[in-house]
CSV table of C-alpha atoms in Angstrom, one decimal:
chain,number,residue,atom,x,y,z
Z,4,UNK,CA,44.7,56.9,-36.9
Z,5,UNK,CA,46.6,59.4,-39.6
Z,6,UNK,CA,43.9,62.6,-39.6
Z,7,UNK,CA,43.6,65.6,-42.1
Z,8,UNK,CA,44.5,69.2,-40.5
Z,9,UNK,CA,43.8,72.6,-42.1
Z,10,UNK,CA,45.7,75.0,-40.3
Z,11,UNK,CA,44.8,78.7,-41.4
Z,12,UNK,CA,47.4,81.4,-42.2
Z,13,UNK,CA,51.5,80.9,-41.8
Z,14,UNK,CA,52.3,82.6,-38.2
Z,15,UNK,CA,54.3,81.8,-35.6
Z,16,UNK,CA,51.8,79.5,-34.0
Z,17,UNK,CA,49.9,78.5,-37.2
Z,18,UNK,CA,54.0,77.0,-38.5
Z,19,UNK,CA,55.1,75.6,-34.4
Z,20,UNK,CA,51.1,73.9,-34.2
Z,21,UNK,CA,52.0,72.3,-38.3
Z,22,UNK,CA,55.0,70.3,-36.4
Z,23,UNK,CA,53.5,69.6,-34.3
Z,24,UNK,CA,51.3,68.3,-35.6
Z,25,UNK,CA,53.5,66.5,-38.6
Z,26,UNK,CA,55.0,64.8,-36.0
Z,27,UNK,CA,51.9,63.0,-34.3
Z,28,UNK,CA,51.2,62.0,-38.5
Z,29,UNK,CA,49.0,63.2,-39.6
Z,30,UNK,CA,48.5,65.2,-42.6
Z,31,UNK,CA,49.2,68.6,-42.3
Z,32,UNK,CA,48.0,71.9,-45.3
Z,33,UNK,CA,48.8,76.1,-43.7
Z,34,UNK,CA,46.8,77.6,-45.9
Z,35,UNK,CA,48.2,81.4,-46.1
Z,36,UNK,CA,46.0,84.0,-47.3
Z,37,UNK,CA,49.5,86.3,-48.0
Z,38,UNK,CA,52.2,85.4,-51.5
Z,39,UNK,CA,54.9,85.0,-48.4
Z,40,UNK,CA,54.4,83.6,-45.2
Z,41,UNK,CA,55.3,84.3,-41.4
Z,42,UNK,CA,52.5,86.8,-40.4
Z,43,UNK,CA,52.9,89.7,-38.8
Z,44,UNK,CA,57.7,88.2,-39.6
Z,45,UNK,CA,56.9,88.8,-42.9
Z,46,UNK,CA,60.1,90.3,-45.0
Z,47,UNK,CA,60.3,93.3,-47.0
Z,48,UNK,CA,63.4,93.8,-49.8
Z,49,UNK,CA,63.8,96.7,-52.0
Z,50,UNK,CA,66.4,98.2,-53.6
Z,51,UNK,CA,69.5,96.3,-51.9
Z,52,UNK,CA,67.5,97.0,-48.3
Z,53,UNK,CA,65.7,93.9,-45.8
Z,54,UNK,CA,63.4,94.2,-43.1
Z,55,UNK,CA,61.7,92.6,-41.2
Z,56,UNK,CA,58.1,93.9,-41.5
Z,57,UNK,CA,56.8,92.8,-37.5
Z,58,UNK,CA,58.7,91.1,-34.9
Z,59,UNK,CA,61.8,92.5,-34.3
Z,60,UNK,CA,63.6,91.4,-30.6
Z,61,UNK,CA,65.0,88.1,-30.3
Z,62,UNK,CA,64.7,87.6,-26.2
Z,63,UNK,CA,63.4,84.4,-23.9
Z,64,UNK,CA,66.0,82.2,-26.1
Z,65,UNK,CA,65.2,79.4,-23.6
Z,66,UNK,CA,62.0,79.0,-24.9
Z,67,UNK,CA,63.1,77.8,-28.5
Z,68,UNK,CA,65.4,75.8,-27.5
Z,69,UNK,CA,62.4,74.2,-26.2
Z,70,UNK,CA,61.2,74.3,-28.7
Z,71,UNK,CA,63.1,72.9,-30.8
Z,72,UNK,CA,63.5,70.5,-28.7
Z,73,UNK,CA,60.5,68.7,-28.9
Z,74,UNK,CA,61.4,67.7,-32.3
Z,75,UNK,CA,65.0,67.0,-30.7
Z,76,UNK,CA,67.1,69.5,-32.6
Z,77,UNK,CA,68.7,73.4,-31.5
Z,78,UNK,CA,68.1,76.5,-32.8
Z,79,UNK,CA,71.4,76.3,-34.1
Z,80,UNK,CA,70.3,73.6,-36.7
Z,81,UNK,CA,68.8,76.2,-38.7
Z,82,UNK,CA,69.3,80.2,-37.8
Z,83,UNK,CA,73.2,81.5,-35.8
Z,84,UNK,CA,71.8,84.5,-32.8
Z,85,UNK,CA,73.9,87.2,-32.5
Z,86,UNK,CA,74.1,88.4,-28.9
Z,87,UNK,CA,73.9,92.5,-29.2
Z,88,UNK,CA,75.8,94.7,-27.5
Z,89,UNK,CA,74.1,96.6,-26.3
Z,90,UNK,CA,71.3,95.3,-26.1
Z,91,UNK,CA,69.5,98.9,-26.8
Z,92,UNK,CA,69.6,102.8,-25.7
Z,93,UNK,CA,67.6,104.3,-24.4
Z,94,UNK,CA,67.5,108.3,-25.3
Z,95,UNK,CA,66.0,110.8,-23.5
Z,96,UNK,CA,67.9,113.9,-24.6
Z,97,UNK,CA,70.1,115.5,-27.2
Z,98,UNK,CA,73.2,113.1,-27.2
Z,99,UNK,CA,71.2,111.7,-23.9
Z,100,UNK,CA,70.1,108.1,-23.4
Z,101,UNK,CA,71.4,105.3,-21.6
Z,102,UNK,CA,72.6,102.5,-23.3
Z,103,UNK,CA,71.6,98.1,-21.5
Z,104,UNK,CA,74.6,96.6,-21.7
Z,105,UNK,CA,75.0,92.3,-22.8
Z,106,UNK,CA,75.4,91.3,-18.3
Z,107,UNK,CA,73.9,92.3,-15.7
Z,108,UNK,CA,76.6,93.3,-14.2
Z,109,UNK,CA,77.5,95.7,-16.7
Z,110,UNK,CA,73.7,97.6,-16.2
Z,111,UNK,CA,74.3,97.6,-12.1
Z,112,UNK,CA,77.2,99.3,-12.5
Z,113,UNK,CA,74.6,101.6,-14.9
Z,114,UNK,CA,72.1,101.9,-12.4
Z,115,UNK,CA,74.3,102.8,-9.5
Z,116,UNK,CA,76.1,106.0,-11.8
Z,117,UNK,CA,72.6,107.2,-12.3
Z,118,UNK,CA,70.9,106.4,-8.7
Z,119,UNK,CA,73.3,105.8,-5.3
Z,120,UNK,CA,71.8,102.7,-4.2
Z,121,UNK,CA,69.5,101.3,-7.2
Z,122,UNK,CA,72.6,98.5,-8.2
Z,123,UNK,CA,71.8,96.0,-5.4
Z,124,UNK,CA,68.2,97.0,-5.6
Z,125,UNK,CA,68.2,96.5,-9.3
Z,126,UNK,CA,70.0,93.1,-8.2
Z,127,UNK,CA,67.2,92.7,-6.3
Z,128,UNK,CA,64.8,92.7,-8.9
Z,129,UNK,CA,65.8,91.1,-11.4
Z,130,UNK,CA,66.0,87.5,-8.4
Z,131,UNK,CA,62.2,88.0,-7.9
Z,132,UNK,CA,61.9,88.8,-11.4
Z,133,UNK,CA,64.8,85.3,-12.3
Z,134,UNK,CA,61.5,83.8,-9.9
Z,135,UNK,CA,58.8,84.9,-11.3
Z,136,UNK,CA,59.8,83.2,-15.4
Z,137,UNK,CA,61.1,80.2,-13.8
Z,138,UNK,CA,57.2,80.1,-12.3
Z,139,UNK,CA,55.8,81.5,-15.9
Z,140,UNK,CA,57.5,80.5,-18.3
Z,141,UNK,CA,59.4,76.7,-17.4
Z,142,UNK,CA,55.1,76.2,-16.9
Z,143,UNK,CA,52.1,78.5,-16.3
Z,144,UNK,CA,52.1,79.9,-20.4
Z,145,UNK,CA,52.2,75.9,-21.3
Z,146,UNK,CA,49.1,75.2,-19.7
Z,147,UNK,CA,46.1,75.2,-22.3
Z,148,UNK,CA,44.0,78.2,-20.0
Z,149,UNK,CA,40.7,75.2,-20.1
Z,150,UNK,CA,40.6,75.7,-15.7
Z,151,UNK,CA,41.6,78.3,-13.1
Z,152,UNK,CA,43.1,75.5,-11.2
Z,153,UNK,CA,45.3,75.1,-14.0
Z,154,UNK,CA,47.0,79.0,-12.8
Z,155,UNK,CA,47.3,77.7,-8.2
Z,156,UNK,CA,50.4,75.5,-7.2
Z,157,UNK,CA,52.9,75.4,-4.1
Z,158,UNK,CA,54.5,78.9,-6.3
Z,159,UNK,CA,52.0,80.4,-7.8
Z,160,UNK,CA,50.0,80.0,-4.1
Z,161,UNK,CA,52.8,81.9,-3.1
Z,162,UNK,CA,53.1,84.9,-4.9
Z,163,UNK,CA,49.2,85.5,-5.0
Z,164,UNK,CA,49.5,89.1,-4.1
Z,165,UNK,CA,51.7,90.3,-7.0
Z,166,UNK,CA,48.1,89.1,-9.2
Z,167,UNK,CA,47.1,92.0,-7.0
Z,168,UNK,CA,48.7,94.7,-7.7
Z,169,UNK,CA,50.4,96.0,-11.0
Z,170,UNK,CA,54.0,96.6,-12.1
Z,171,UNK,CA,54.6,100.1,-12.0
Z,172,UNK,CA,54.0,99.9,-8.3
Z,173,UNK,CA,56.9,98.1,-7.6
Z,174,UNK,CA,59.1,99.4,-9.2
Z,175,UNK,CA,58.1,102.9,-8.5
Z,176,UNK,CA,58.4,100.6,-4.9
Z,177,UNK,CA,62.1,101.2,-5.7
Z,178,UNK,CA,63.3,103.2,-7.8
Z,179,UNK,CA,63.0,107.6,-7.8
Z,180,UNK,CA,65.1,107.7,-11.0
Z,181,UNK,CA,62.0,108.5,-13.5
Z,182,UNK,CA,65.0,107.6,-17.0
Z,183,UNK,CA,65.2,104.5,-14.5
Z,184,UNK,CA,61.3,103.7,-14.1
Z,185,UNK,CA,60.4,104.1,-17.3
Z,186,UNK,CA,63.6,101.3,-18.7
Z,187,UNK,CA,62.3,99.1,-16.1
Z,188,UNK,CA,58.7,100.2,-16.9
Z,189,UNK,CA,59.2,99.2,-21.1
Z,190,UNK,CA,59.8,95.1,-20.8
Z,191,UNK,CA,56.3,95.2,-20.0
Z,192,UNK,CA,54.8,97.4,-22.9
Z,193,UNK,CA,55.1,93.8,-25.0
Z,194,UNK,CA,52.1,92.3,-22.7
Z,195,UNK,CA,49.9,95.4,-24.8
Z,196,UNK,CA,49.1,97.4,-21.8
Z,197,UNK,CA,50.3,99.5,-19.0
Z,198,UNK,CA,52.9,99.4,-17.0
Z,199,UNK,CA,49.9,100.7,-14.2
Z,200,UNK,CA,48.0,97.8,-15.9
Z,201,UNK,CA,49.4,95.0,-16.1
Z,202,UNK,CA,50.4,92.2,-12.9
Z,203,UNK,CA,53.0,92.2,-11.0
Z,204,UNK,CA,54.1,89.3,-11.9
Z,205,UNK,CA,54.7,89.9,-15.0
Z,206,UNK,CA,57.5,91.3,-14.0
Z,207,UNK,CA,59.2,88.8,-15.2
Z,208,UNK,CA,59.8,90.4,-18.7
Z,209,UNK,CA,62.6,92.2,-16.5
Z,210,UNK,CA,64.2,89.0,-16.9
Z,211,UNK,CA,63.9,88.5,-19.8
Z,212,UNK,CA,65.6,92.2,-20.4
Z,213,UNK,CA,68.8,91.7,-18.2
Z,214,UNK,CA,69.5,88.3,-17.2
Z,215,UNK,CA,68.9,86.7,-20.8
Z,216,UNK,CA,69.5,89.3,-23.1
Z,217,UNK,CA,68.6,90.5,-26.4
Z,218,UNK,CA,69.3,88.4,-29.3
Z,219,UNK,CA,69.5,88.7,-33.0
Z,220,UNK,CA,69.1,86.0,-36.0
Z,221,UNK,CA,71.7,86.6,-37.9
Z,222,UNK,CA,69.8,88.2,-41.2
Z,223,UNK,CA,67.0,88.7,-38.9
Z,224,UNK,CA,63.4,87.6,-37.5
Z,225,UNK,CA,62.6,85.9,-41.0
Z,226,UNK,CA,65.7,83.6,-40.0
Z,227,UNK,CA,63.8,81.8,-37.5
Z,228,UNK,CA,60.5,82.3,-39.2
Z,229,UNK,CA,62.2,80.3,-42.6
Z,230,UNK,CA,64.0,77.7,-39.8
Z,231,UNK,CA,59.9,76.3,-38.4
Z,232,UNK,CA,59.4,76.8,-41.9
Z,233,UNK,CA,62.3,74.5,-43.1
Z,234,UNK,CA,61.4,72.1,-40.2
Z,235,UNK,CA,58.3,71.6,-41.2
Z,236,UNK,CA,58.4,70.9,-44.6
Z,237,UNK,CA,61.3,68.2,-43.3
Z,238,UNK,CA,57.8,66.6,-41.2
Z,239,UNK,CA,55.7,66.1,-44.5
Z,240,UNK,CA,54.1,69.7,-43.3
Z,241,UNK,CA,52.3,70.9,-47.2
Z,242,UNK,CA,52.0,74.8,-47.5
Z,243,UNK,CA,50.4,76.6,-49.8
Z,244,UNK,CA,51.1,80.6,-50.0
Z,245,UNK,CA,47.8,82.7,-52.2
Z,246,UNK,CA,45.3,80.9,-50.4
Z,247,UNK,CA,42.5,83.0,-48.4
Z,248,UNK,CA,39.9,80.7,-46.4
Z,249,UNK,CA,36.4,82.8,-46.7
Z,250,UNK,CA,34.1,80.0,-45.0
Z,251,UNK,CA,35.1,76.9,-42.6
Z,252,UNK,CA,32.3,74.5,-43.7
Z,253,UNK,CA,30.5,73.0,-39.9
Z,254,UNK,CA,28.2,70.3,-40.6
Z,255,UNK,CA,25.6,69.2,-37.8
Z,256,UNK,CA,27.9,71.1,-35.4
Z,257,UNK,CA,31.4,69.5,-36.8
Z,258,UNK,CA,34.4,72.2,-38.3
Z,259,UNK,CA,34.8,70.1,-42.0
Z,260,UNK,CA,36.8,71.8,-43.8
Z,261,UNK,CA,37.4,75.0,-45.6
Z,262,UNK,CA,36.5,77.2,-48.4
Z,263,UNK,CA,39.3,78.5,-50.9
Z,264,UNK,CA,38.5,80.5,-53.7
Z,265,UNK,CA,35.5,79.1,-54.1
Z,266,UNK,CA,37.2,75.3,-53.6
Z,267,UNK,CA,35.6,73.8,-51.0
Z,268,UNK,CA,38.8,71.0,-49.2
Z,269,UNK,CA,37.8,68.8,-46.3
Z,270,UNK,CA,39.4,68.0,-43.7
Z,271,UNK,CA,39.2,65.6,-40.8
Z,272,UNK,CA,40.5,69.4,-38.2
Z,273,UNK,CA,40.2,72.9,-38.5
Z,274,UNK,CA,43.0,75.6,-36.7
Z,275,UNK,CA,42.8,78.8,-37.1
Z,276,UNK,CA,46.1,80.9,-36.1
Z,277,UNK,CA,44.7,84.0,-38.3
Z,278,UNK,CA,42.7,86.3,-36.2
Z,279,UNK,CA,40.7,84.9,-33.5
Z,280,UNK,CA,37.8,87.3,-34.6
Z,281,UNK,CA,38.2,87.6,-37.9
Z,282,UNK,CA,38.5,83.2,-37.6
Z,283,UNK,CA,35.5,83.2,-36.4
Z,284,UNK,CA,33.6,85.9,-39.2
Z,285,UNK,CA,34.9,83.0,-41.4
Z,286,UNK,CA,31.8,80.5,-39.0
Z,287,UNK,CA,27.8,81.0,-39.3
Z,288,UNK,CA,26.9,83.9,-36.2
Z,289,UNK,CA,25.3,80.1,-34.5
Z,290,UNK,CA,28.4,78.8,-34.0
Z,291,UNK,CA,30.6,81.7,-33.0
Z,292,UNK,CA,31.9,81.4,-29.4
Z,293,UNK,CA,32.5,85.6,-28.7
Z,294,UNK,CA,30.2,88.2,-30.4
Z,295,UNK,CA,31.0,91.7,-32.1
Z,296,UNK,CA,30.3,92.8,-27.8
Z,297,UNK,CA,33.0,90.8,-26.4
Z,298,UNK,CA,35.8,92.0,-28.9
Z,299,UNK,CA,34.7,95.7,-28.0
Z,300,UNK,CA,35.3,95.0,-24.4
Z,301,UNK,CA,38.1,93.4,-24.5
Z,302,UNK,CA,41.1,95.7,-23.8
Z,303,UNK,CA,43.6,95.2,-27.4
Z,304,UNK,CA,47.0,96.1,-27.3
Z,305,UNK,CA,47.5,98.9,-29.8
Z,306,UNK,CA,48.0,99.0,-33.6
Z,307,UNK,CA,51.5,100.9,-34.4
Z,308,UNK,CA,52.6,103.3,-38.0
Z,309,UNK,CA,56.0,101.7,-38.8
Z,310,UNK,CA,58.2,103.2,-41.4
Z,311,UNK,CA,60.4,101.0,-43.8
Z,312,UNK,CA,63.0,103.5,-44.5
Z,313,UNK,CA,66.2,103.4,-46.9
Z,314,UNK,CA,68.5,105.3,-46.0
Z,315,UNK,CA,72.0,105.9,-48.3
Z,316,UNK,CA,74.9,106.9,-45.7
Z,317,UNK,CA,75.8,105.6,-42.5
Z,318,UNK,CA,73.3,106.6,-39.0
Z,319,UNK,CA,75.5,107.5,-36.8
Z,320,UNK,CA,74.8,107.4,-32.2
Z,321,UNK,CA,72.8,105.0,-31.8
Z,322,UNK,CA,72.5,100.9,-31.6
Z,323,UNK,CA,71.0,98.6,-33.2
Z,324,UNK,CA,67.4,99.0,-31.3
Z,325,UNK,CA,66.9,102.8,-29.4
Z,326,UNK,CA,64.1,103.8,-28.0
Z,327,UNK,CA,63.0,107.6,-28.0
Z,328,UNK,CA,61.8,108.7,-24.9
Z,329,UNK,CA,61.9,112.5,-24.9
Z,330,UNK,CA,59.2,112.9,-24.1
Z,331,UNK,CA,56.0,111.8,-21.9
Z,332,UNK,CA,56.2,108.5,-22.3
Z,333,UNK,CA,53.1,108.5,-19.6
Z,334,UNK,CA,50.5,110.6,-21.3
Z,335,UNK,CA,51.3,108.7,-24.5
Z,336,UNK,CA,49.7,105.6,-22.9
Z,337,UNK,CA,46.5,108.1,-21.8
Z,338,UNK,CA,46.5,109.1,-25.6
Z,339,UNK,CA,46.8,104.4,-26.5
Z,340,UNK,CA,44.5,103.1,-24.1
Z,341,UNK,CA,42.4,106.0,-22.2
Z,342,UNK,CA,41.5,108.2,-24.4
Z,343,UNK,CA,41.8,106.9,-27.6
Z,344,UNK,CA,43.5,109.5,-30.5
Z,345,UNK,CA,46.8,110.2,-32.6
Z,346,UNK,CA,49.1,111.5,-29.7
Z,347,UNK,CA,49.8,115.6,-29.8
Z,348,UNK,CA,54.3,113.8,-29.0
Z,349,UNK,CA,54.7,110.4,-29.4
Z,350,UNK,CA,57.4,107.4,-28.2
Z,351,UNK,CA,59.0,106.1,-30.2
Z,352,UNK,CA,61.2,102.8,-31.8
Z,353,UNK,CA,64.2,102.7,-34.1
Z,354,UNK,CA,66.2,99.6,-35.5
Z,355,UNK,CA,68.8,99.5,-37.8
Z,356,UNK,CA,69.2,95.6,-38.2
Z,357,UNK,CA,71.7,97.1,-40.6
Z,358,UNK,CA,74.1,98.0,-37.6
Z,359,UNK,CA,74.5,93.9,-37.1
Z,360,UNK,CA,74.3,92.2,-40.0
Z,361,UNK,CA,75.6,93.5,-42.9
Z,362,UNK,CA,73.1,91.9,-45.7
Z,363,UNK,CA,70.6,93.7,-45.0
Z,364,UNK,CA,71.5,97.5,-46.5
Z,365,UNK,CA,74.2,97.4,-49.7
Z,366,UNK,CA,77.5,98.9,-49.1
Z,367,UNK,CA,77.5,102.5,-47.2
Z,368,UNK,CA,74.0,102.5,-46.6
Z,369,UNK,CA,71.9,101.4,-44.3
Z,370,UNK,CA,68.8,100.0,-43.2
Z,371,UNK,CA,65.7,102.2,-41.0
Z,372,UNK,CA,62.6,100.7,-39.0
Z,373,UNK,CA,60.8,102.4,-37.0
Z,374,UNK,CA,58.2,102.1,-35.4
Z,375,UNK,CA,54.9,104.4,-32.7
Z,376,UNK,CA,52.5,102.5,-30.8
Z,377,UNK,CA,48.8,104.1,-31.6
Z,378,UNK,CA,45.2,102.7,-30.1
Z,379,UNK,CA,44.4,100.4,-32.5
Z,380,UNK,CA,41.0,101.2,-34.5
Z,381,UNK,CA,41.4,105.4,-34.7
Z,382,UNK,CA,41.7,106.7,-38.1
Z,383,UNK,CA,44.6,106.0,-40.6
Z,384,UNK,CA,44.8,108.2,-43.1
Z,385,UNK,CA,48.4,108.2,-45.8
Z,386,UNK,CA,48.8,112.7,-44.0
Z,387,UNK,CA,48.9,111.2,-40.9
Z,388,UNK,CA,51.6,109.1,-41.9
Z,389,UNK,CA,53.6,111.6,-43.0
Z,390,UNK,CA,52.3,114.5,-40.4
Z,391,UNK,CA,54.1,111.2,-38.0
Z,392,UNK,CA,57.2,111.1,-40.3
Z,393,UNK,CA,57.7,114.2,-40.0
Z,394,UNK,CA,58.1,114.3,-36.5
Z,395,UNK,CA,60.2,112.0,-35.3
Z,396,UNK,CA,63.1,112.0,-37.9
Z,397,UNK,CA,63.0,115.7,-37.0
Z,398,UNK,CA,63.1,114.3,-33.6
Z,399,UNK,CA,65.5,111.8,-34.6
Z,400,UNK,CA,68.1,114.3,-35.9
Z,401,UNK,CA,67.7,116.5,-32.8
Z,402,UNK,CA,68.3,113.8,-30.4
Z,403,UNK,CA,71.7,112.3,-32.2
Z,404,UNK,CA,73.6,115.5,-34.2
Z,405,UNK,CA,72.7,113.9,-37.6
Z,406,UNK,CA,71.1,114.8,-40.4
Z,407,UNK,CA,69.3,111.8,-42.2
Z,408,UNK,CA,66.5,113.7,-43.8
Z,409,UNK,CA,68.3,114.4,-47.2
Z,410,UNK,CA,69.3,110.8,-47.2
Z,411,UNK,CA,65.9,108.7,-47.5
Z,412,UNK,CA,66.1,106.5,-50.3
Z,413,UNK,CA,62.7,105.0,-49.8
Z,414,UNK,CA,60.3,105.5,-47.4
Z,415,UNK,CA,57.5,102.6,-47.0
Z,416,UNK,CA,55.1,102.6,-44.0
Z,417,UNK,CA,52.5,100.4,-42.5
Z,418,UNK,CA,50.1,101.5,-40.3
Z,419,UNK,CA,46.3,100.7,-38.5
Z,420,UNK,CA,44.4,100.1,-42.2
Z,421,UNK,CA,46.9,97.4,-43.9
Z,422,UNK,CA,47.2,95.6,-39.9
Z,423,UNK,CA,43.3,94.5,-41.4
Z,424,UNK,CA,43.7,94.6,-44.8
Z,425,UNK,CA,47.2,92.0,-44.4
Z,426,UNK,CA,45.5,90.2,-41.0
Z,427,UNK,CA,41.9,91.1,-40.4
Z,428,UNK,CA,43.7,92.3,-37.5
Z,429,UNK,CA,40.7,93.0,-35.0
Z,430,UNK,CA,40.7,96.9,-35.5
Z,431,UNK,CA,43.9,96.8,-36.9
Z,432,UNK,CA,45.9,95.4,-33.6
Z,433,UNK,CA,49.3,94.9,-34.1
Z,434,UNK,CA,49.9,92.6,-31.1
Z,435,UNK,CA,47.0,91.0,-30.0
Z,436,UNK,CA,44.5,90.7,-26.7
Z,437,UNK,CA,46.7,92.8,-23.6
Z,438,UNK,CA,47.7,90.7,-20.8
Z,439,UNK,CA,45.4,92.6,-18.3
Z,440,UNK,CA,43.9,90.3,-14.8
Z,441,UNK,CA,41.2,89.9,-16.4
Z,442,UNK,CA,42.7,88.9,-19.9
Z,443,UNK,CA,45.4,86.4,-18.6
Z,444,UNK,CA,45.2,82.6,-18.5
Z,445,UNK,CA,42.0,80.7,-18.8
Z,446,UNK,CA,40.3,84.8,-19.0
Z,447,UNK,CA,41.5,84.7,-22.5
Z,448,UNK,CA,39.9,83.3,-25.5
Z,449,UNK,CA,40.1,80.0,-25.6
Z,450,UNK,CA,41.9,77.8,-27.9
Z,451,UNK,CA,39.2,75.0,-28.7
Z,452,UNK,CA,35.2,76.1,-30.2
Z,453,UNK,CA,32.7,74.8,-27.4
Z,454,UNK,CA,30.2,75.0,-29.9
Z,455,UNK,CA,32.2,73.5,-33.3
Z,456,UNK,CA,33.2,70.0,-32.3
Z,457,UNK,CA,37.2,69.9,-34.5
Z,458,UNK,CA,37.7,73.5,-34.6
Z,459,UNK,CA,40.5,75.0,-32.5
Z,460,UNK,CA,42.0,78.2,-32.1
Z,461,UNK,CA,46.3,80.0,-32.3
Z,462,UNK,CA,48.4,82.7,-31.6
Z,463,UNK,CA,48.0,86.3,-29.8
Z,464,UNK,CA,44.4,86.4,-29.1
Z,465,UNK,CA,44.5,83.2,-26.9
Z,466,UNK,CA,46.4,81.9,-24.3
Z,467,UNK,CA,49.2,82.2,-23.6
Z,468,UNK,CA,49.3,85.6,-25.0
Z,469,UNK,CA,51.4,88.0,-27.3
Z,470,UNK,CA,54.6,88.3,-28.8
Z,471,UNK,CA,57.6,85.4,-31.0
Z,472,UNK,CA,57.8,82.9,-28.0
Z,473,UNK,CA,53.7,83.0,-26.5
Z,474,UNK,CA,52.8,82.5,-30.4
Z,475,UNK,CA,55.4,79.1,-30.2
Z,476,UNK,CA,53.8,78.0,-26.6
Z,477,UNK,CA,50.1,78.8,-28.2
Z,478,UNK,CA,50.8,76.8,-31.4
Z,479,UNK,CA,52.3,73.3,-29.1
Z,480,UNK,CA,48.7,73.6,-26.5
Z,481,UNK,CA,46.5,73.8,-29.4
Z,482,UNK,CA,47.7,70.5,-31.3
Z,483,UNK,CA,48.1,68.8,-27.9
Z,484,UNK,CA,44.6,69.4,-26.5
Z,485,UNK,CA,43.6,68.4,-31.6
Z,486,UNK,CA,45.9,65.3,-30.3
Z,487,UNK,CA,44.0,64.5,-27.6
Z,488,UNK,CA,40.4,65.0,-28.9
Z,489,UNK,CA,41.5,62.2,-31.5
Z,490,UNK,CA,42.5,59.9,-29.2
Z,491,UNK,CA,38.8,60.4,-26.8
């Protein structure tokens, strides 16, 4: 029977869920508070420059393929992919960087030239990571986090000890060179926790990196948003922007619709892809599953200070993706997770999409995206933003041996306060809730409300966790639970 379903937010998880729910024959409408869709994956354009405002790494292409395959489609039906080579560079000092190429053999060679014997060790490590990837990404993450029994399979039983060890210890057991260690620890930062706090099982992220490679949609990650939007519209989904939700209507402990700009809009099912904590504030307190104390005690992934910069010349000595690890990696992690404060010497990431996509900047110019990971909930002022831009741009000039400050045409900043304002993000988090041992699978906030019938949740604060591929999976899981509830 056709049901009316309202979805709050238009990020990846909401768009994915909308596609599945529409395919099931339901009347689906997405309501987005901002003027454009995509959530954190929005796009920003100015003076001929184009920027992805959020995700900029296209990893785990098989997850995207599996998503489109569910609709008898392929990613190539909606957007074109380019494999980056090098995938990225990691800078450790002046003209001192390691390039990570687009195939494991070249990466092994790079490792071997830095640490004798590490090439074969890397092969063994990645083989092990691939085994975990096959278990996790092809199976476990597609389970809804209802019961701990979901994690118990013949395969996971053999790897149980990996949930009680950490990624950092495993890497350091095999590799001694600190630069190689940092490169191998880097991918788990996408999961939102320190490598010392991330279970060993999550080393599958290293296979996602070295085994599957880093890709770039032809004109940016927003191509993927547009692609899924096109699929959703083809399936009959309605999308309404400038539609902030003021309240979720509950009658007799059952979700009955939402209030938008004072107007009551009825529905059979409500699914929120907005920040989970914010979504529950749209309910009366007795209908919320999680208290403020609960959220205070969770470990959140970092917030970020972002800079979108237009340059009037081409930037040299840098790749599309560049990581700057010329300062103390561990101290920055302490400043995020252990003693939250602005780091004195921040690591940072830079992305120059116009290196790959000529439409991202006018001819002869460059679009630059800079990111500093920060603790969520800390003070955010324009003075601090400018101070930290000066810090990283000065280091960038030194490390890449070029002057670029005077070539800046414009600069837009985005930080904790903006994450709160634009996305209702708890404490201004950028990546959701960290995937630590006690915040994995069934220990994450639930996809289905236990207090309100016909109310569901999706996105990075619920199952399976942070990142674009997990968001697509989260949308599928929520849609499956909704369909199951409609049949019962």
